[in-house]
Amino acid sequence: MSNQTRFLLSENDIPRFYYNVLADSPVPPAPVLNPITREPVTPDFLSAIFPMEIILQEVSQERYIEIPEPVREAYKLYRPTPLIRALRLEKALDTPAHIYYKYEGVSPSGSHKTNTALAQAFYNKISGTRAITTETGAGQWGSALSMACRFFGMDLEVYMVKVSYEQKPYRRFLMETYGAQVFASPTTRTQAGRAILEKDPNSPGSLGIAISEAVEAAATSGGAKKYALGSVLNHVLLHQSVIGEEALKQMDMAGEYPDMVIGCVGGGSNFAGIAYPFLRYNLTEGRNTRLIAVEPKAAPSLTRGVYGFDYGDTARMAPIVKMHTLGHDFIPPAIHAGGLRYHGMAPSLSAFYDAGLIEAVAVGQRAVFEAAVLFTQQEGILPAPESSHAIRVAIDEALKCKETGEKKVILFNLSGHGHFDLSAYNKYLSGQLEDYDFPEDAIATIAQRLPQVSIPA
Ligand SMILES: *Cc1c(COP(=O)(O)O)cnc(C)c1O
């Protein structure tokens, strides 16, 4: 068995097509509902905030969708990303398992979000959009989209949750360096923001409020501005399929096929990105790769949530979709994996989980940082707290192999680096990091907190 560490593709191997899992899905998609009428959304509702190209992708049943050449050109800055065999980690764990990881942290803004940011910026540009609005929490999505908008010559307005704006200024500086305008949300620029500030001038903001502001800014711009979302929606998951398509080729170079594919889940996009191309072969060629989604115990929408119709955002302005949810008004504890604090989950991923096609595990924050530190010390890369959820479960599976003596092949997605998260590492190392469990009393009330809908036939 060879000891090759890095499996590298050439520029020519950047995928030419996005893979759309909906073409192979055995479960029919649930309708998407207008948040006000609770009836299926009309194209008019969506076209007020999204360009037509994106709406068409959102509902497409085409198996393969060609990646536009200008997007492939931009991908060349960091794609194909490396697939790395974690030989040092394997040795430290003394496991017979083979552990591979796909490293998306090599993207200029440091996470997989650049994959969809570039695509969304391009489709907006060719649809005549002049400026994009979006929200960001800690800033990974905001920085990816800032770079993409700069590349395709559009302005970007970022509504950044006020606490992050004040306490985590470095990603804001990065966004501003790319040329984006960043506002501390709630702002006085929108009705939604002004209403919040009237009630509470010192509101710290929330992702839900920031989404409402960004959506309002686009919807009231007379068509000049459109809104972009960095996770959850079908078109976002579609763009992330480049991760898995490359990984398939790279596993082939390594002469192995994974027994399990692992990824962390916030809204589900990086997990879908690496897992759906493998799910395709589970569905169409009888492969049996285990696909494991890892969520934080603080926001366990798959393992503890309800599968039902719920609003995509706290302010109830986003469409109602069928998903695993903790309730749109659920406010998760302030864990350091900010990207995993969403109350819901991508509809396709929810449907596959419900159908038993993927698995899910919830892990606690301290166990995650323990895995992150071990990984950093063995592999050298300092992972994002979000990505470290996947590392935790990859390590747990490798340790199970140690017990059973099985030589399983484990592949996980390392969705980003953690260079902007060092204060969280400092907290962990100095013993100040808390563990949060899901507030048990909130479980009982989820179903009551969901909107009443009469599901159309
Ligand atoms: C945003 C983010 C996530 C969570 O989002 P998904 O849509 O579930 O992928 C995970 N990892 C990193 C590094 C992120 O920036």
Coordinates of C-alpha atoms and ligand atoms in Angstrom, one line a residue:
M1 CA 0.0 0.0 0.0
S2 CA 1.4 3.3 -1.1
N3 CA 2.1 6.2 1.3
Q4 CA 1.0 8.9 -1.0
T5 CA -0.3 11.9 1.0
R6 CA -1.7 14.4 -1.5
F7 CA -3.9 13.5 -4.5
L8 CA -3.9 16.4 -6.9
L9 CA -5.8 17.0 -10.1
S10 CA -4.9 19.5 -12.9
E11 CA -6.9 22.5 -14.0
N12 CA -8.4 20.4 -16.7
D13 CA -10.1 18.2 -14.1
I14 CA -12.2 21.1 -12.7
P15 CA -15.7 19.7 -13.2
R16 CA -17.5 20.9 -16.3
F17 CA -21.0 20.1 -14.9
Y18 CA -22.7 20.5 -11.6
Y19 CA -24.5 17.4 -10.4
N20 CA -28.2 17.8 -9.5
V21 CA -29.2 15.1 -7.1
L22 CA -32.9 15.9 -7.7
A23 CA -32.7 14.1 -11.0
D24 CA -31.9 10.8 -9.1
S25 CA -34.0 11.5 -6.0
P26 CA -36.4 8.7 -5.1
V27 CA -38.4 11.2 -2.9
P28 CA -40.6 13.8 -4.6
P29 CA -39.8 17.4 -3.7
A30 CA -42.3 19.1 -1.3
P31 CA -43.8 22.4 -2.5
V32 CA -42.2 25.7 -1.4
L33 CA -44.8 28.0 0.2
N34 CA -45.2 31.8 0.2
P35 CA -44.7 32.9 3.8
I36 CA -47.7 35.3 3.8
T37 CA -50.3 33.3 1.8
R38 CA -48.9 29.8 2.8
E39 CA -49.8 28.8 -0.8
P40 CA -47.1 27.5 -3.3
V41 CA -44.8 30.3 -4.3
T42 CA -45.3 32.0 -7.6
P43 CA -42.4 32.9 -9.9
D44 CA -43.2 36.6 -9.2
F45 CA -42.6 36.2 -5.6
L46 CA -39.2 34.6 -6.2
S47 CA -38.2 37.0 -9.1
A48 CA -38.5 40.0 -6.8
I49 CA -35.4 38.7 -4.9
F50 CA -33.6 36.2 -7.2
P51 CA -32.5 36.4 -10.9
M52 CA -34.3 34.1 -13.3
E53 CA -31.2 31.9 -13.9
I54 CA -31.1 31.1 -10.2
I55 CA -34.8 30.4 -10.0
L56 CA -34.6 28.0 -12.9
Q57 CA -31.7 26.1 -11.3
E58 CA -33.6 26.0 -8.0
V59 CA -36.4 23.9 -9.6
S60 CA -34.4 22.1 -12.3
Q61 CA -34.6 18.4 -12.7
E62 CA -31.7 18.2 -15.1
R63 CA -29.1 15.7 -13.9
Y64 CA -26.1 17.7 -15.1
I65 CA -25.9 21.5 -15.5
E66 CA -23.0 23.0 -17.4
I67 CA -20.6 25.2 -15.3
P68 CA -20.3 28.5 -17.2
E69 CA -16.8 29.0 -18.5
P70 CA -16.2 32.3 -16.6
V71 CA -17.0 30.5 -13.4
R72 CA -14.6 27.6 -14.2
E73 CA -12.0 30.3 -15.0
A74 CA -12.4 31.8 -11.5
Y75 CA -12.4 28.3 -9.9
K76 CA -8.9 27.9 -11.4
L77 CA -7.6 30.2 -8.6
Y78 CA -8.1 27.4 -6.1
R79 CA -9.7 24.4 -7.7
P80 CA -9.2 21.5 -7.9
T81 CA -8.7 21.5 -4.2
P82 CA -6.4 18.8 -2.7
L83 CA -7.5 15.5 -1.4
I84 CA -5.2 14.5 1.5
R85 CA -4.6 11.2 3.2
A86 CA -4.3 11.9 6.9
L87 CA -1.4 9.5 7.4
R88 CA -0.1 11.2 10.6
L89 CA -3.6 11.3 12.1
E90 CA -4.0 7.5 11.3
K91 CA -0.8 6.8 13.0
A92 CA -1.6 8.9 16.1
L93 CA -4.9 7.0 16.4
D94 CA -3.2 3.7 15.7
T95 CA -6.1 2.8 13.5
P96 CA -6.2 0.4 10.5
A97 CA -8.7 2.8 8.9
H98 CA -7.6 5.0 6.0
I99 CA -8.6 8.6 6.5
Y100 CA -8.9 11.1 3.6
Y101 CA -10.0 14.7 3.6
K102 CA -11.0 17.1 0.9
Y103 CA -9.6 20.5 1.8
E104 CA -11.8 23.4 0.8
G105 CA -10.0 25.9 3.1
V106 CA -7.6 26.6 0.2
S107 CA -10.2 28.9 -1.4
P108 CA -9.2 32.6 -1.2
S109 CA -11.8 33.4 1.5
G110 CA -11.0 30.2 3.4
S111 CA -14.1 28.0 2.9
H112 CA -16.3 26.1 0.5
K113 CA -18.7 29.0 0.2
T114 CA -16.6 30.5 -2.6
N115 CA -17.9 27.6 -4.8
T116 CA -21.4 29.0 -4.8
A117 CA -20.5 32.7 -4.4
L118 CA -18.7 32.7 -7.8
A119 CA -21.6 30.9 -9.5
Q120 CA -24.3 33.1 -7.9
A121 CA -22.4 36.3 -8.8
F122 CA -22.0 35.2 -12.4
Y123 CA -25.7 34.3 -12.9
N124 CA -26.7 37.6 -11.3
K125 CA -24.3 39.5 -13.6
I126 CA -25.7 37.9 -16.8
S127 CA -29.3 38.6 -15.5
G128 CA -28.5 42.3 -15.3
T129 CA -28.3 42.6 -11.5
R130 CA -26.3 45.7 -10.5
A131 CA -25.9 45.0 -6.8
I132 CA -26.4 42.0 -4.5
T133 CA -27.6 42.1 -0.9
T134 CA -26.9 39.4 1.7
E135 CA -26.6 38.7 5.4
T136 CA -23.7 37.3 7.2
G137 CA -23.1 36.0 10.8
A138 CA -19.5 35.5 11.5
G139 CA -18.6 36.5 7.9
Q140 CA -17.5 33.4 5.9
W141 CA -20.4 33.8 3.4
G142 CA -20.0 37.5 3.3
S143 CA -16.3 37.3 2.5
A144 CA -16.8 34.7 -0.2
L145 CA -19.5 36.7 -1.9
S146 CA -17.5 40.0 -1.5
M147 CA -14.7 38.5 -3.6
A148 CA -17.1 37.0 -6.1
C149 CA -19.0 40.3 -6.6
R150 CA -15.7 42.1 -7.1
F151 CA -14.6 39.6 -9.7
F152 CA -17.9 40.0 -11.7
G153 CA -18.1 43.8 -11.2
M154 CA -21.1 44.2 -8.9
D155 CA -21.7 46.1 -5.7
L156 CA -22.4 44.1 -2.5
E157 CA -24.3 45.2 0.6
V158 CA -23.7 42.9 3.6
Y159 CA -26.0 43.1 6.6
M160 CA -23.7 41.7 9.3
V161 CA -25.2 40.7 12.7
K162 CA -24.2 43.6 15.0
V163 CA -22.5 41.5 17.7
S164 CA -20.2 39.9 15.1
Y165 CA -19.7 43.3 13.5
E166 CA -18.4 44.6 16.8
Q167 CA -16.7 41.6 18.3
K168 CA -15.3 39.8 15.1
P169 CA -14.1 42.7 13.0
Y170 CA -11.5 40.9 11.0
R171 CA -13.8 39.3 8.5
R172 CA -15.5 42.7 8.1
F173 CA -12.2 44.2 7.2
L174 CA -11.7 41.3 4.7
M175 CA -15.1 42.0 3.1
E176 CA -14.3 45.8 2.9
T177 CA -11.0 45.1 1.4
Y178 CA -12.8 43.2 -1.4
G179 CA -14.9 46.3 -1.8
A180 CA -18.2 45.3 -0.1
Q181 CA -20.3 47.7 2.0
V182 CA -20.9 46.2 5.4
F183 CA -23.6 47.4 7.8
A184 CA -24.2 46.5 11.4
S185 CA -27.7 44.9 11.5
P186 CA -30.2 46.1 12.6
T187 CA -29.7 49.2 10.5
T188 CA -31.9 52.3 9.9
R189 CA -31.7 51.5 6.2
T190 CA -34.7 49.2 6.2
Q191 CA -38.2 49.1 7.7
A192 CA -37.4 45.7 9.3
G193 CA -34.2 47.2 10.9
R194 CA -36.0 50.4 12.0
A195 CA -38.8 48.5 13.7
I196 CA -36.3 46.5 15.7
L197 CA -34.3 49.6 16.7
E198 CA -37.5 51.4 17.8
K199 CA -38.2 48.7 20.3
D200 CA -34.6 48.1 21.3
P201 CA -32.0 50.7 20.3
N202 CA -29.3 48.4 21.6
S203 CA -30.4 45.3 19.8
P204 CA -27.4 43.0 19.2
G205 CA -29.1 41.7 16.0
S206 CA -29.5 38.2 14.8
L207 CA -29.2 36.2 11.6
G208 CA -33.0 36.3 11.3
I209 CA -33.0 40.1 11.4
A210 CA -30.1 40.4 9.0
I211 CA -31.9 38.1 6.5
S212 CA -35.0 40.2 6.7
E213 CA -33.0 43.4 6.1
A214 CA -31.1 41.9 3.1
V215 CA -34.3 40.5 1.6
E216 CA -36.2 43.8 2.0
A217 CA -33.3 45.8 0.5
A218 CA -33.5 43.6 -2.6
A219 CA -37.3 43.4 -2.8
T220 CA -37.8 47.2 -2.6
S221 CA -35.0 48.1 -5.1
G222 CA -37.1 48.0 -8.2
G223 CA -35.1 45.1 -9.6
A224 CA -31.7 46.7 -9.4
K225 CA -30.6 44.6 -6.4
K226 CA -31.0 40.9 -5.9
Y227 CA -30.6 38.8 -2.8
A228 CA -28.2 35.9 -2.4
L229 CA -28.2 33.1 0.2
G230 CA -25.1 31.0 1.0
S231 CA -26.7 27.6 2.0
V232 CA -29.9 25.6 2.3
L233 CA -31.4 26.2 -1.2
N234 CA -31.2 23.6 -4.0
H235 CA -29.1 25.8 -6.3
V236 CA -26.5 26.3 -3.5
L237 CA -26.2 22.6 -2.9
L238 CA -25.9 22.1 -6.7
H239 CA -22.9 24.4 -7.0
Q240 CA -21.2 22.6 -4.1
S241 CA -21.2 19.3 -6.1
V242 CA -17.8 20.2 -7.5
I243 CA -16.4 19.1 -4.1
G244 CA -17.7 15.5 -4.5
E245 CA -17.1 15.3 -8.2
E246 CA -13.4 16.1 -7.7
A247 CA -13.2 13.8 -4.7
L248 CA -14.5 10.8 -6.7
K249 CA -11.6 11.3 -9.2
Q250 CA -9.1 11.7 -6.4
M251 CA -10.3 8.6 -4.5
D252 CA -9.9 6.8 -7.8
M253 CA -6.2 8.0 -8.0
A254 CA -5.8 6.7 -4.5
G255 CA -7.2 3.3 -5.7
E256 CA -9.9 3.3 -3.0
Y257 CA -13.6 4.0 -2.6
P258 CA -14.9 5.4 0.7
D259 CA -17.0 3.2 3.0
M260 CA -18.2 6.4 4.6
V261 CA -18.4 10.1 3.6
I262 CA -18.7 12.6 6.5
G263 CA -19.4 16.3 6.6
C264 CA -20.6 19.0 9.0
V265 CA -24.1 20.5 8.5
G266 CA -25.3 24.0 9.2
G267 CA -27.8 24.4 6.3
G268 CA -26.3 21.4 4.6
S269 CA -24.4 22.7 1.6
N270 CA -20.8 21.4 2.1
F271 CA -22.1 18.0 3.2
A272 CA -24.3 17.8 0.2
G273 CA -21.3 19.0 -1.9
I274 CA -19.2 16.1 -0.9
A275 CA -21.9 13.5 -0.3
Y276 CA -24.4 13.8 -3.2
P277 CA -22.0 12.7 -5.9
F278 CA -21.5 9.5 -3.9
L279 CA -25.2 9.2 -3.1
R280 CA -25.7 9.1 -6.8
Y281 CA -23.9 5.8 -7.0
N282 CA -25.7 4.5 -3.9
L283 CA -29.0 5.3 -5.8
T284 CA -28.0 4.2 -9.3
E285 CA -25.2 1.6 -9.0
G286 CA -26.1 -0.1 -5.8
R287 CA -23.1 1.3 -3.9
N288 CA -23.4 1.3 -0.1
T289 CA -21.4 4.2 1.1
R290 CA -22.5 5.5 4.5
L291 CA -23.2 9.3 4.3
I292 CA -22.9 10.9 7.7
A293 CA -24.1 14.4 8.5
V294 CA -22.6 15.9 11.7
E295 CA -24.4 18.6 13.6
P296 CA -23.8 20.4 16.9
K297 CA -25.7 19.2 20.0
A298 CA -26.6 22.9 20.4
A299 CA -28.6 23.0 17.2
P300 CA -29.5 19.4 16.3
S301 CA -32.1 19.9 13.6
L302 CA -31.8 16.5 12.0
T303 CA -31.4 14.3 15.1
R304 CA -33.8 16.1 17.4
G305 CA -35.9 18.4 15.2
V306 CA -39.3 17.9 13.6
Y307 CA -39.7 17.1 9.9
G308 CA -42.4 19.6 8.8
F309 CA -43.1 22.9 7.0
D310 CA -41.4 26.0 8.6
Y311 CA -40.2 29.4 7.7
G312 CA -36.6 29.7 6.4
D313 CA -35.9 32.7 8.7
T314 CA -36.9 34.1 12.1
A315 CA -38.7 37.1 10.8
R316 CA -41.0 34.9 8.6
M317 CA -40.1 36.7 5.3
A318 CA -38.4 33.8 3.6
P319 CA -40.4 31.0 2.0
I320 CA -41.9 28.1 4.0
V321 CA -40.2 24.8 3.1
K322 CA -40.4 21.2 4.4
M323 CA -37.4 20.4 6.4
H324 CA -36.0 19.2 9.7
T325 CA -36.4 22.2 12.0
L326 CA -36.1 23.3 15.6
G327 CA -38.6 26.0 14.9
H328 CA -37.9 29.3 13.1
D329 CA -37.9 31.2 16.5
F330 CA -35.4 28.8 18.1
I331 CA -32.3 30.7 19.2
P332 CA -29.4 28.3 19.5
P333 CA -26.7 28.8 22.2
A334 CA -23.8 30.9 21.1
I335 CA -21.5 28.0 20.1
H336 CA -18.3 28.9 18.3
A337 CA -19.2 27.0 15.1
G338 CA -21.4 30.0 14.1
G339 CA -22.0 28.5 10.6
L340 CA -23.9 25.6 12.2
R341 CA -26.4 27.6 14.2
Y342 CA -29.2 27.5 11.7
H343 CA -32.7 26.3 12.9
G344 CA -33.5 24.3 9.8
M345 CA -31.8 22.1 7.2
A346 CA -31.7 21.9 3.4
P347 CA -35.0 20.4 2.1
S348 CA -33.3 17.7 0.0
L349 CA -31.1 16.6 2.8
S350 CA -34.1 16.5 5.2
A351 CA -36.0 14.3 2.7
F352 CA -33.0 12.0 2.3
Y353 CA -32.5 11.7 6.0
D354 CA -36.2 11.0 6.5
A355 CA -36.0 8.3 3.8
G356 CA -33.0 6.7 5.5
L357 CA -30.6 7.5 2.7
I358 CA -28.2 9.4 5.0
E359 CA -27.3 9.3 8.7
A360 CA -26.9 12.0 11.2
V361 CA -24.9 12.4 14.5
A362 CA -24.9 15.3 17.0
V363 CA -21.6 16.1 18.8
G364 CA -20.8 18.5 21.7
Q365 CA -18.6 21.5 21.4
R366 CA -15.7 20.4 23.7
A367 CA -15.4 17.0 22.0
V368 CA -15.2 18.9 18.7
F369 CA -12.4 21.2 19.8
E370 CA -10.5 18.2 21.3
A371 CA -10.6 16.6 17.8
A372 CA -9.7 19.9 16.2
V373 CA -6.6 20.3 18.3
L374 CA -5.5 16.7 17.7
F375 CA -6.0 17.3 13.9
T376 CA -4.0 20.5 14.0
Q377 CA -1.1 18.8 15.8
Q378 CA -1.0 15.9 13.4
E379 CA -2.0 17.4 10.1
G380 CA -0.8 21.0 10.6
I381 CA -4.0 22.6 9.2
L382 CA -6.0 24.5 11.8
P383 CA -9.6 23.6 11.0
A384 CA -12.7 25.8 11.3
P385 CA -14.8 24.9 14.3
E386 CA -17.6 24.0 11.9
S387 CA -15.4 21.6 9.9
S388 CA -14.1 20.1 13.2
H389 CA -17.5 18.5 13.7
A390 CA -16.7 16.3 10.7
I391 CA -13.2 15.6 12.1
R392 CA -14.7 14.5 15.4
V393 CA -16.9 11.8 13.8
A394 CA -14.1 10.7 11.4
I395 CA -11.9 10.1 14.4
D396 CA -14.7 8.3 16.3
E397 CA -15.2 6.0 13.2
A398 CA -11.4 5.4 12.9
L399 CA -11.3 4.5 16.6
K400 CA -14.2 2.0 16.1
C401 CA -12.0 0.4 13.3
K402 CA -9.2 0.1 15.8
E403 CA -11.4 -1.9 18.1
T404 CA -12.8 -4.2 15.4
G405 CA -9.6 -4.3 13.3
E406 CA -11.6 -3.3 10.2
K407 CA -9.7 -1.3 7.5
K408 CA -12.5 1.1 6.6
V409 CA -11.9 3.9 4.1
I410 CA -13.1 7.2 5.6
L411 CA -13.5 10.5 3.6
F412 CA -14.5 13.7 5.2
N413 CA -14.9 17.3 4.0
L414 CA -12.7 19.9 5.6
S415 CA -14.9 22.8 4.7
G416 CA -12.7 25.6 5.9
H417 CA -9.7 26.8 7.9
G418 CA -10.1 28.4 11.3
H419 CA -7.6 31.3 11.1
F420 CA -10.4 33.7 12.1
D421 CA -11.5 31.5 15.0
L422 CA -8.4 31.5 17.1
S423 CA -10.1 33.2 20.1
A424 CA -12.3 30.1 20.3
Y425 CA -9.2 27.9 20.3
N426 CA -7.8 30.1 23.0
K427 CA -10.9 29.6 25.1
Y428 CA -10.7 25.8 24.6
L429 CA -7.0 25.7 25.5
S430 CA -7.6 27.8 28.6
G431 CA -10.4 25.6 29.8
Q432 CA -13.1 28.2 29.3
L433 CA -15.1 26.6 26.6
E434 CA -18.6 25.4 27.6
D435 CA -20.5 22.4 26.4
Y436 CA -24.1 23.0 25.4
D437 CA -26.8 20.4 25.1
F438 CA -30.0 20.9 23.2
P439 CA -32.5 22.6 25.6
E440 CA -34.8 19.7 26.2
D441 CA -37.9 21.8 27.0
A442 CA -37.7 23.3 23.5
I443 CA -38.2 19.9 21.8
A444 CA -41.7 19.4 23.1
T445 CA -42.9 22.7 21.7
I446 CA -41.4 22.5 18.2
A447 CA -44.5 21.2 16.5
Q448 CA -46.7 23.9 18.1
R449 CA -44.3 26.6 16.9
L450 CA -44.5 25.6 13.2
P451 CA -46.9 27.5 10.9
Q452 CA -50.2 25.8 10.1
V453 CA -50.3 24.9 6.4
S454 CA -52.8 23.0 4.3
I455 CA -50.3 21.0 2.3
P456 CA -51.3 21.1 -1.4
A457 CA -51.8 17.8 -3.2
Ligands
LIG1 C1 -20.9 28.2 6.5 C2 -20.0 27.1 6.9 C3 -20.5 25.8 7.2 C4 -21.9 25.4 7.3 O1 -22.7 25.6 6.2 P1 -23.2 24.4 5.3 O2 -24.1 25.1 4.3 O3 -23.9 23.4 6.1 O4 -22.0 23.9 4.6 C5 -19.5 24.8 7.4 N1 -18.2 25.0 7.4 C6 -17.7 26.2 7.1 C7 -16.3 26.4 7.1 C8 -18.6 27.3 6.8 O5 -18.1 28.5 6.5

